[in-house]
mmCIF file of C-alpha atoms and ligand atoms in Angstrom:
data_model
loop_
_atom_site.group_PDB
_atom_site.id
_atom_site.type_symbol
_atom_site.label_atom_id
_atom_site.label_comp_id
_atom_site.label_asym_id
_atom_site.label_seq_id
_atom_site.Cartn_x
_atom_site.Cartn_y
_atom_site.Cartn_z
ATOM 1 C CA MET A 1 0.000 0.000 0.000
ATOM 2 C CA ILE A 2 1.266 3.482 -0.926
ATOM 3 C CA THR A 3 -0.182 6.406 1.037
ATOM 4 C CA VAL A 4 -0.202 9.705 -0.835
ATOM 5 C CA THR A 5 -0.354 12.830 1.342
ATOM 6 C CA GLY A 6 -1.186 15.609 -1.052
ATOM 7 C CA SER A 7 -3.430 17.968 -2.890
ATOM 8 C CA ILE A 8 -6.767 17.496 -4.625
ATOM 9 C CA ASN A 9 -7.872 20.106 -7.182
ATOM 10 C CA LEU A 10 -10.462 20.678 -9.821
ATOM 11 C CA ASP A 11 -8.639 21.793 -12.990
ATOM 12 C CA ILE A 12 -10.380 24.453 -15.098
ATOM 13 C CA VAL A 13 -8.581 24.270 -18.416
ATOM 14 C CA ALA A 14 -8.523 26.685 -21.367
ATOM 15 C CA THR A 15 -6.872 25.150 -24.441
ATOM 16 C CA GLY A 16 -5.992 27.686 -27.128
ATOM 17 C CA PRO A 17 -3.480 28.419 -29.873
ATOM 18 C CA THR A 18 -0.917 30.176 -27.623
ATOM 19 C CA LEU A 19 -0.269 30.995 -23.971
ATOM 20 C CA PRO A 20 -0.801 34.623 -22.879
ATOM 21 C CA ARG A 21 2.195 36.737 -21.920
ATOM 22 C CA PRO A 22 1.831 39.010 -18.830
ATOM 23 C CA GLY A 23 -0.740 41.693 -19.680
ATOM 24 C CA GLU A 24 -1.917 39.908 -22.843
ATOM 25 C CA THR A 25 -5.417 38.541 -23.609
ATOM 26 C CA VAL A 26 -5.691 35.524 -25.898
ATOM 27 C CA THR A 27 -9.011 34.246 -27.239
ATOM 28 C CA ASN A 28 -10.504 31.264 -29.118
ATOM 29 C CA ALA A 29 -9.715 28.807 -26.311
ATOM 30 C CA ARG A 30 -11.848 25.704 -25.511
ATOM 31 C CA LEU A 31 -12.984 25.198 -21.897
ATOM 32 C CA ALA A 32 -12.810 21.879 -20.013
ATOM 33 C CA ARG A 33 -12.921 20.740 -16.357
ATOM 34 C CA HIS A 34 -10.951 17.735 -15.093
ATOM 35 C CA PRO A 35 -10.024 16.309 -11.692
ATOM 36 C CA GLY A 36 -6.424 17.246 -10.852
ATOM 37 C CA GLY A 37 -4.039 18.272 -8.090
ATOM 38 C CA LYS A 38 -0.500 16.932 -7.860
ATOM 39 C CA GLY A 39 -1.296 14.611 -4.944
ATOM 40 C CA ALA A 40 -4.479 13.221 -6.469
ATOM 41 C CA ASN A 41 -2.811 12.832 -9.877
ATOM 42 C CA GLN A 42 0.071 10.868 -8.360
ATOM 43 C CA ALA A 43 -2.332 8.702 -6.357
ATOM 44 C CA LEU A 44 -4.368 7.770 -9.425
ATOM 45 C CA ALA A 45 -1.253 7.335 -11.575
ATOM 46 C CA ALA A 46 0.210 4.861 -9.055
ATOM 47 C CA ARG A 47 -3.132 3.028 -8.858
ATOM 48 C CA ARG A 48 -3.371 2.705 -12.661
ATOM 49 C CA LEU A 49 0.193 1.373 -12.644
ATOM 50 C CA GLY A 50 -0.862 -1.431 -10.315
ATOM 51 C CA ALA A 51 -0.275 -0.211 -6.743
ATOM 52 C CA ASP A 52 -2.772 -0.251 -3.880
ATOM 53 C CA VAL A 53 -3.135 3.426 -3.017
ATOM 54 C CA ARG A 54 -4.666 5.477 -0.214
ATOM 55 C CA LEU A 55 -4.963 9.276 -0.387
ATOM 56 C CA ILE A 56 -4.839 11.595 2.625
ATOM 57 C CA GLY A 57 -6.075 15.039 1.646
ATOM 58 C CA ALA A 58 -8.808 17.621 1.963
ATOM 59 C CA VAL A 59 -11.575 19.092 -0.165
ATOM 60 C CA GLY A 60 -14.198 21.713 0.609
ATOM 61 C CA ALA A 61 -17.794 20.990 1.549
ATOM 62 C CA ASP A 62 -18.911 22.230 -1.891
ATOM 63 C CA ASP A 63 -20.115 20.992 -5.290
ATOM 64 C CA MET A 64 -16.602 20.891 -6.759
ATOM 65 C CA ALA A 65 -15.480 18.219 -4.280
ATOM 66 C CA GLU A 66 -17.451 15.414 -5.905
ATOM 67 C CA GLU A 67 -16.162 16.375 -9.361
ATOM 68 C CA ALA A 68 -12.566 16.518 -8.079
ATOM 69 C CA LEU A 69 -12.816 13.042 -6.490
ATOM 70 C CA LYS A 70 -14.737 11.234 -9.213
ATOM 71 C CA LEU A 71 -11.869 9.587 -11.147
ATOM 72 C CA LEU A 72 -10.066 8.626 -7.930
ATOM 73 C CA GLN A 73 -13.225 6.870 -6.780
ATOM 74 C CA ALA A 74 -13.753 5.175 -10.130
ATOM 75 C CA GLY A 75 -10.096 4.118 -10.201
ATOM 76 C CA GLY A 76 -10.184 2.389 -6.819
ATOM 77 C CA VAL A 77 -8.055 4.800 -4.747
ATOM 78 C CA ASP A 78 -8.909 4.480 -1.029
ATOM 79 C CA LEU A 79 -10.355 7.875 -0.089
ATOM 80 C CA SER A 80 -11.050 7.136 3.593
ATOM 81 C CA GLY A 81 -8.331 9.683 4.509
ATOM 82 C CA VAL A 82 -9.949 12.545 2.557
ATOM 83 C CA GLN A 83 -11.704 15.153 4.712
ATOM 84 C CA HIS A 84 -14.512 17.484 3.604
ATOM 85 C CA ILE A 85 -13.812 20.756 5.416
ATOM 86 C CA ASN A 86 -16.658 23.170 6.167
ATOM 87 C CA GLY A 87 -15.904 26.787 5.317
ATOM 88 C CA GLU A 88 -13.175 25.922 2.781
ATOM 89 C CA THR A 89 -13.444 25.636 -0.994
ATOM 90 C CA THR A 90 -12.101 22.659 -2.934
ATOM 91 C CA GLY A 91 -8.706 23.460 -4.466
ATOM 92 C CA VAL A 92 -8.885 24.834 -8.004
ATOM 93 C CA ALA A 93 -6.178 25.071 -10.658
ATOM 94 C CA LEU A 94 -6.651 27.563 -13.507
ATOM 95 C CA ILE A 95 -4.725 26.112 -16.445
ATOM 96 C CA ALA A 96 -3.952 27.440 -19.920
ATOM 97 C CA VAL A 97 -2.719 24.909 -22.502
ATOM 98 C CA ALA A 98 -1.232 25.922 -25.874
ATOM 99 C CA ALA A 99 -1.360 24.028 -29.185
ATOM 100 C CA ASP A 100 2.181 22.670 -28.610
ATOM 101 C CA GLY A 101 1.088 21.163 -25.255
ATOM 102 C CA GLU A 102 2.877 23.699 -23.027
ATOM 103 C CA ASN A 103 0.930 25.059 -20.045
ATOM 104 C CA LEU A 104 0.642 27.732 -17.368
ATOM 105 C CA ILE A 105 -0.976 26.921 -14.003
ATOM 106 C CA VAL A 106 -2.301 29.100 -11.166
ATOM 107 C CA VAL A 107 -3.438 27.144 -8.091
ATOM 108 C CA CYS A 108 -6.003 28.322 -5.511
ATOM 109 C CA PRO A 109 -5.270 25.770 -2.733
ATOM 110 C CA GLY A 110 -8.449 26.229 -0.640
ATOM 111 C CA ALA A 111 -8.949 23.148 1.575
ATOM 112 C CA ASN A 112 -5.545 21.671 0.664
ATOM 113 C CA LYS A 113 -3.805 24.142 2.981
ATOM 114 C CA ALA A 114 -6.205 23.281 5.821
ATOM 115 C CA LEU A 115 -4.752 19.771 6.114
ATOM 116 C CA ARG A 116 -2.850 19.763 9.438
ATOM 117 C CA PRO A 117 -0.048 17.587 10.904
ATOM 118 C CA ALA A 118 -2.602 16.169 13.389
ATOM 119 C CA ASP A 119 -4.553 14.802 10.405
ATOM 120 C CA VAL A 120 -1.669 12.500 9.492
ATOM 121 C CA THR A 121 0.095 11.676 12.770
ATOM 122 C CA LYS A 122 -2.697 9.282 13.817
ATOM 123 C CA GLN A 123 -2.395 7.341 10.530
ATOM 124 C CA SER A 124 -0.287 4.268 9.945
ATOM 125 C CA ILE A 125 1.858 4.746 6.813
ATOM 126 C CA THR A 126 4.396 2.400 5.239
ATOM 127 C CA HIS A 127 5.364 3.621 1.727
ATOM 128 C CA MET A 128 4.391 7.214 0.956
ATOM 129 C CA MET A 129 4.363 9.877 -1.744
ATOM 130 C CA GLY A 130 3.902 13.567 -0.991
ATOM 131 C CA VAL A 131 3.829 16.947 -2.712
ATOM 132 C CA LEU A 132 4.170 20.581 -1.603
ATOM 133 C CA GLU A 133 0.670 21.716 -2.568
ATOM 134 C CA ILE A 134 -0.156 21.027 1.100
ATOM 135 C CA SER A 135 1.715 22.633 4.004
ATOM 136 C CA ALA A 136 5.331 21.507 4.453
ATOM 137 C CA ASP A 137 4.600 20.854 8.165
ATOM 138 C CA THR A 138 1.884 18.363 7.267
ATOM 139 C CA LEU A 139 4.110 16.690 4.699
ATOM 140 C CA LEU A 140 6.906 16.432 7.293
ATOM 141 C CA ALA A 141 4.489 14.884 9.804
ATOM 142 C CA ALA A 142 3.520 12.221 7.253
ATOM 143 C CA ALA A 143 7.159 11.547 6.331
ATOM 144 C CA GLU A 144 8.027 11.107 10.020
ATOM 145 C CA VAL A 145 5.218 8.566 10.461
ATOM 146 C CA ALA A 146 6.160 6.593 7.322
ATOM 147 C CA THR A 147 8.158 3.412 7.904
ATOM 148 C CA GLY A 148 8.865 2.477 4.259
ATOM 149 C CA PHE A 149 9.871 4.213 1.011
ATOM 150 C CA VAL A 150 9.361 8.015 1.172
ATOM 151 C CA SER A 151 8.946 9.717 -2.224
ATOM 152 C CA LEU A 152 8.725 13.512 -2.105
ATOM 153 C CA ASN A 153 7.894 15.571 -5.169
ATOM 154 C CA LEU A 154 9.186 19.039 -4.176
ATOM 155 C CA ALA A 155 6.626 20.883 -6.294
ATOM 156 C CA PRO A 156 5.828 23.701 -6.380
ATOM 157 C CA ALA A 157 9.299 24.892 -5.286
ATOM 158 C CA MET A 158 9.414 26.497 -1.833
ATOM 159 C CA ALA A 159 11.658 26.612 1.233
ATOM 160 C CA VAL A 160 11.409 23.316 3.155
ATOM 161 C CA PRO A 161 12.936 22.150 6.453
ATOM 162 C CA ASP A 162 16.116 20.026 6.207
ATOM 163 C CA ALA A 163 14.284 17.472 8.371
ATOM 164 C CA LEU A 164 11.890 16.841 5.457
ATOM 165 C CA LEU A 165 14.699 16.270 2.951
ATOM 166 C CA ALA A 166 16.397 13.969 5.467
ATOM 167 C CA ARG A 167 13.339 11.652 5.523
ATOM 168 C CA ALA A 168 13.288 11.155 1.732
ATOM 169 C CA SER A 169 14.238 7.966 -0.097
ATOM 170 C CA LEU A 170 13.507 9.726 -3.423
ATOM 171 C CA LEU A 171 13.270 13.447 -4.243
ATOM 172 C CA SER A 172 11.755 14.362 -7.606
ATOM 173 C CA VAL A 173 11.848 17.795 -9.238
ATOM 174 C CA ASN A 174 11.762 19.397 -12.674
ATOM 175 C CA GLU A 175 14.620 21.581 -13.957
ATOM 176 C CA THR A 176 13.184 24.826 -12.552
ATOM 177 C CA GLU A 177 12.690 23.253 -9.138
ATOM 178 C CA ALA A 178 16.180 21.684 -9.268
ATOM 179 C CA ALA A 179 17.674 25.165 -9.817
ATOM 180 C CA PHE A 180 15.658 26.504 -6.848
ATOM 181 C CA TYR A 181 16.825 23.794 -4.380
ATOM 182 C CA GLY A 182 20.415 23.563 -5.690
ATOM 183 C CA ASP A 183 22.873 21.436 -3.691
ATOM 184 C CA ALA A 184 20.362 20.929 -0.847
ATOM 185 C CA LEU A 185 18.702 18.264 -3.016
ATOM 186 C CA HIS A 186 21.778 16.060 -2.838
ATOM 187 C CA ALA A 187 22.909 16.836 0.716
ATOM 188 C CA GLN A 188 20.920 14.214 2.647
ATOM 189 C CA GLY A 189 21.606 11.042 0.653
ATOM 190 C CA ALA A 190 18.261 10.591 -1.132
ATOM 191 C CA LEU A 191 18.037 9.348 -4.696
ATOM 192 C CA VAL A 192 17.263 12.473 -6.791
ATOM 193 C CA ALA A 193 15.241 12.422 -10.022
ATOM 194 C CA ILE A 194 15.272 15.501 -12.272
ATOM 195 C CA SER A 195 12.724 15.482 -15.097
ATOM 196 C CA LEU A 196 13.870 17.295 -18.240
ATOM 197 C CA GLY A 197 10.634 17.720 -20.211
ATOM 198 C CA GLY A 198 10.967 16.315 -23.728
ATOM 199 C CA GLU A 199 14.562 15.283 -22.978
ATOM 200 C CA GLY A 200 13.451 12.661 -20.421
ATOM 201 C CA ALA A 201 15.007 12.501 -16.972
ATOM 202 C CA ALA A 202 18.157 11.794 -14.985
ATOM 203 C CA LEU A 203 18.834 10.073 -11.648
ATOM 204 C CA TYR A 204 21.481 11.182 -9.166
ATOM 205 C CA ARG A 205 22.986 9.621 -6.052
ATOM 206 C CA ASP A 206 25.173 11.853 -3.819
ATOM 207 C CA GLY A 207 25.157 14.483 -6.591
ATOM 208 C CA ARG A 208 26.552 12.016 -9.185
ATOM 209 C CA GLU A 209 24.480 11.098 -12.254
ATOM 210 C CA ILE A 210 23.779 7.344 -12.252
ATOM 211 C CA ALA A 211 21.250 7.108 -15.125
ATOM 212 C CA ARG A 212 19.739 9.278 -17.867
ATOM 213 C CA GLU A 213 16.982 8.246 -20.282
ATOM 214 C CA ALA A 214 15.195 9.957 -23.181
ATOM 215 C CA PRO A 215 11.461 9.238 -23.496
ATOM 216 C CA PRO A 216 9.842 7.350 -26.386
ATOM 217 C CA GLN A 217 8.768 9.723 -29.180
ATOM 218 C CA VAL A 218 5.043 10.530 -28.869
ATOM 219 C CA GLN A 219 2.590 13.069 -30.300
ATOM 220 C CA VAL A 220 2.348 15.689 -27.518
ATOM 221 C CA VAL A 221 -1.164 17.022 -26.894
ATOM 222 C CA ASP A 222 -1.039 18.275 -23.279
ATOM 223 C CA THR A 223 1.811 18.015 -20.758
ATOM 224 C CA VAL A 224 -0.370 18.654 -17.651
ATOM 225 C CA GLY A 225 0.083 15.707 -15.271
ATOM 226 C CA ALA A 226 3.165 14.322 -17.062
ATOM 227 C CA GLY A 227 5.458 15.203 -14.145
ATOM 228 C CA ASP A 228 3.038 13.620 -11.668
ATOM 229 C CA THR A 229 2.914 10.467 -13.788
ATOM 230 C CA PHE A 230 6.717 10.367 -13.978
ATOM 231 C CA THR A 231 7.060 10.653 -10.184
ATOM 232 C CA ALA A 232 4.375 8.062 -9.452
ATOM 233 C CA ALA A 233 5.780 5.598 -11.992
ATOM 234 C CA LEU A 234 9.336 5.950 -10.684
ATOM 235 C CA THR A 235 8.110 5.436 -7.113
ATOM 236 C CA VAL A 236 6.008 2.378 -7.991
ATOM 237 C CA ALA A 237 8.883 0.825 -9.955
ATOM 238 C CA LEU A 238 11.463 1.382 -7.198
ATOM 239 C CA ILE A 239 9.101 -0.013 -4.548
ATOM 240 C CA GLU A 240 8.570 -3.056 -6.785
ATOM 241 C CA GLY A 241 12.361 -3.533 -6.753
ATOM 242 C CA MET A 242 13.067 -2.625 -10.397
ATOM 243 C CA PRO A 243 16.745 -1.725 -10.986
ATOM 244 C CA GLU A 244 17.207 2.055 -11.113
ATOM 245 C CA ARG A 245 17.835 2.318 -14.893
ATOM 246 C CA ASP A 246 14.746 0.201 -15.703
ATOM 247 C CA ALA A 247 12.688 2.206 -13.209
ATOM 248 C CA LEU A 248 13.766 5.422 -14.957
ATOM 249 C CA ARG A 249 12.789 3.978 -18.367
ATOM 250 C CA PHE A 250 9.422 2.947 -16.936
ATOM 251 C CA ALA A 251 8.892 6.464 -15.541
ATOM 252 C CA VAL A 252 9.830 8.399 -18.718
ATOM 253 C CA THR A 253 7.593 6.048 -20.733
ATOM 254 C CA ALA A 254 4.629 6.610 -18.410
ATOM 255 C CA GLY A 255 5.265 10.383 -18.463
ATOM 256 C CA ALA A 256 5.391 10.406 -22.272
ATOM 257 C CA LEU A 257 2.063 8.544 -22.516
ATOM 258 C CA ALA A 258 0.459 11.114 -20.197
ATOM 259 C CA CYS A 259 1.340 13.814 -22.781
ATOM 260 C CA THR A 260 -0.645 12.115 -25.554
ATOM 261 C CA ARG A 261 -4.120 12.905 -24.138
ATOM 262 C CA PRO A 262 -5.734 16.049 -22.716
ATOM 263 C CA GLY A 263 -6.271 16.672 -18.994
ATOM 264 C CA ALA A 264 -4.328 15.573 -15.927
ATOM 265 C CA GLN A 265 -6.212 12.556 -14.568
ATOM 266 C CA PRO A 266 -7.959 11.543 -17.825
ATOM 267 C CA SER A 267 -4.519 11.189 -19.439
ATOM 268 C CA LEU A 268 -2.862 8.949 -16.815
ATOM 269 C CA PRO A 269 -1.754 5.688 -18.466
ATOM 270 C CA GLN A 270 -2.634 2.121 -17.487
ATOM 271 C CA ARG A 271 0.125 -0.380 -16.614
ATOM 272 C CA ALA A 272 -0.370 -2.469 -19.759
ATOM 273 C CA GLU A 273 0.154 0.585 -22.022
ATOM 274 C CA VAL A 274 3.394 1.501 -20.263
ATOM 275 C CA ASP A 275 4.728 -2.069 -20.360
ATOM 276 C CA ARG A 276 3.886 -2.326 -24.089
ATOM 277 C CA LEU A 277 5.561 0.969 -25.075
ATOM 278 C CA MET A 278 8.586 0.098 -22.940
ATOM 279 C CA ARG A 279 8.977 -3.236 -24.754
ATOM 280 C CA GLU A 280 8.661 -1.481 -28.136
ATOM 281 C CA THR A 281 11.196 1.200 -27.172
ATOM 282 C CA TRP A 282 13.882 -0.887 -25.442
ATOM 283 C CA ARG A 283 13.654 -4.345 -27.076
HETATM 284 O O1 RIB B 1 0.873 18.783 -11.955
HETATM 285 C C1 RIB B 1 -0.337 19.130 -12.555
HETATM 286 C C2 RIB B 1 -1.311 19.627 -11.533
HETATM 287 O O2 RIB B 1 -0.816 20.825 -10.979
HETATM 288 C C3 RIB B 1 -2.675 19.963 -12.078
HETATM 289 O O3 RIB B 1 -3.551 18.870 -12.100
HETATM 290 C C4 RIB B 1 -3.119 21.103 -11.187
HETATM 291 O O4 RIB B 1 -4.197 20.782 -10.351
HETATM 292 C C5 RIB B 1 -1.888 21.521 -10.391
HETATM 293 O O5 RIB B 1 -1.949 21.106 -9.100
#
C-alpha cells in the first residue's frame, strides 16, 4: 500500500493556440474541467500502474469536491483519509494549454492548505508519496510517520525544512525546481530524479548522475500531469524492486504517454500501455 499525502484540485482548463504573456489577452480557447491536483494525480497514476493506493487530503464541503474526487473513486483509490472541510473551498487550478502542449498553471489551494499535521500523525503509513501543494509541516508529519519508502515531489518549489529532505528515499523535481533547491537536493543522501521535459530525466545519487533516459517519441497534446505520472511511476517501480535504470525507463515512458491525451487525470496511463511501449522502445 502506498499512502499519498497531497493535494486534490479541480482543474479548469482553457486550451488555445498560444499561452498569454503578462498583460496579454488571448481568445478562441476551448474550456474543459478535469479532476487534478498533484497529490491526487500521483495517487491515481500509481493506482493505474498497479499499486494499492490510499490518499490523505482535503476538499471543501462544496459541489466541486465530488467532481474533483470522481476519477479517484472510479479508479479504486482508497479515499477514507480525505476530509470534507466546512468553510473551505475545494482546491482549483486555472490552467492554460497551448497548441504545442505547453501550459501555465495558477493554483487556488483552498482546503488543501487546511490539512494539518494532526490529520496525518494518527495514521499508519508504510510507503508514501507527498507533494508541496499542502503545508510543508503536514508533509513532514507524514514523512516522520512513514516506515517504508518516502517519495517527495518538491513541487511547487518552496523553502522546506532540512528534516523533510532527510526523511526522503527519493526526491523528484523538474529543472526549474532543481535550480531553486540547488545542492540541498543532494545533501541528505536521497536518490534524486530531475525530469527534463521532452529530454526525459536523470537520476542522481550523492550528486553524481547514475542514469539518464530519453522518453519514447510521442505526439504531444497536453503536458499537464506528465510530471506527476513520472514521479508516481518511478516510485512504484522502485518499490517493486526494479533496478534504477529500468525504473527510470518505466517512468519516462509513463510520463510520455500522459502527454498524448488532454487533462491531468484523464490522461494517466494504465500499466499495460506503459509495459507495451517500454517493450517497443527498449527491445
Ligand atoms: O501537476 C499538474 C497539476 O498541478 C494539475 O492537475 C493542477 O491541479 C496543479 O496542481
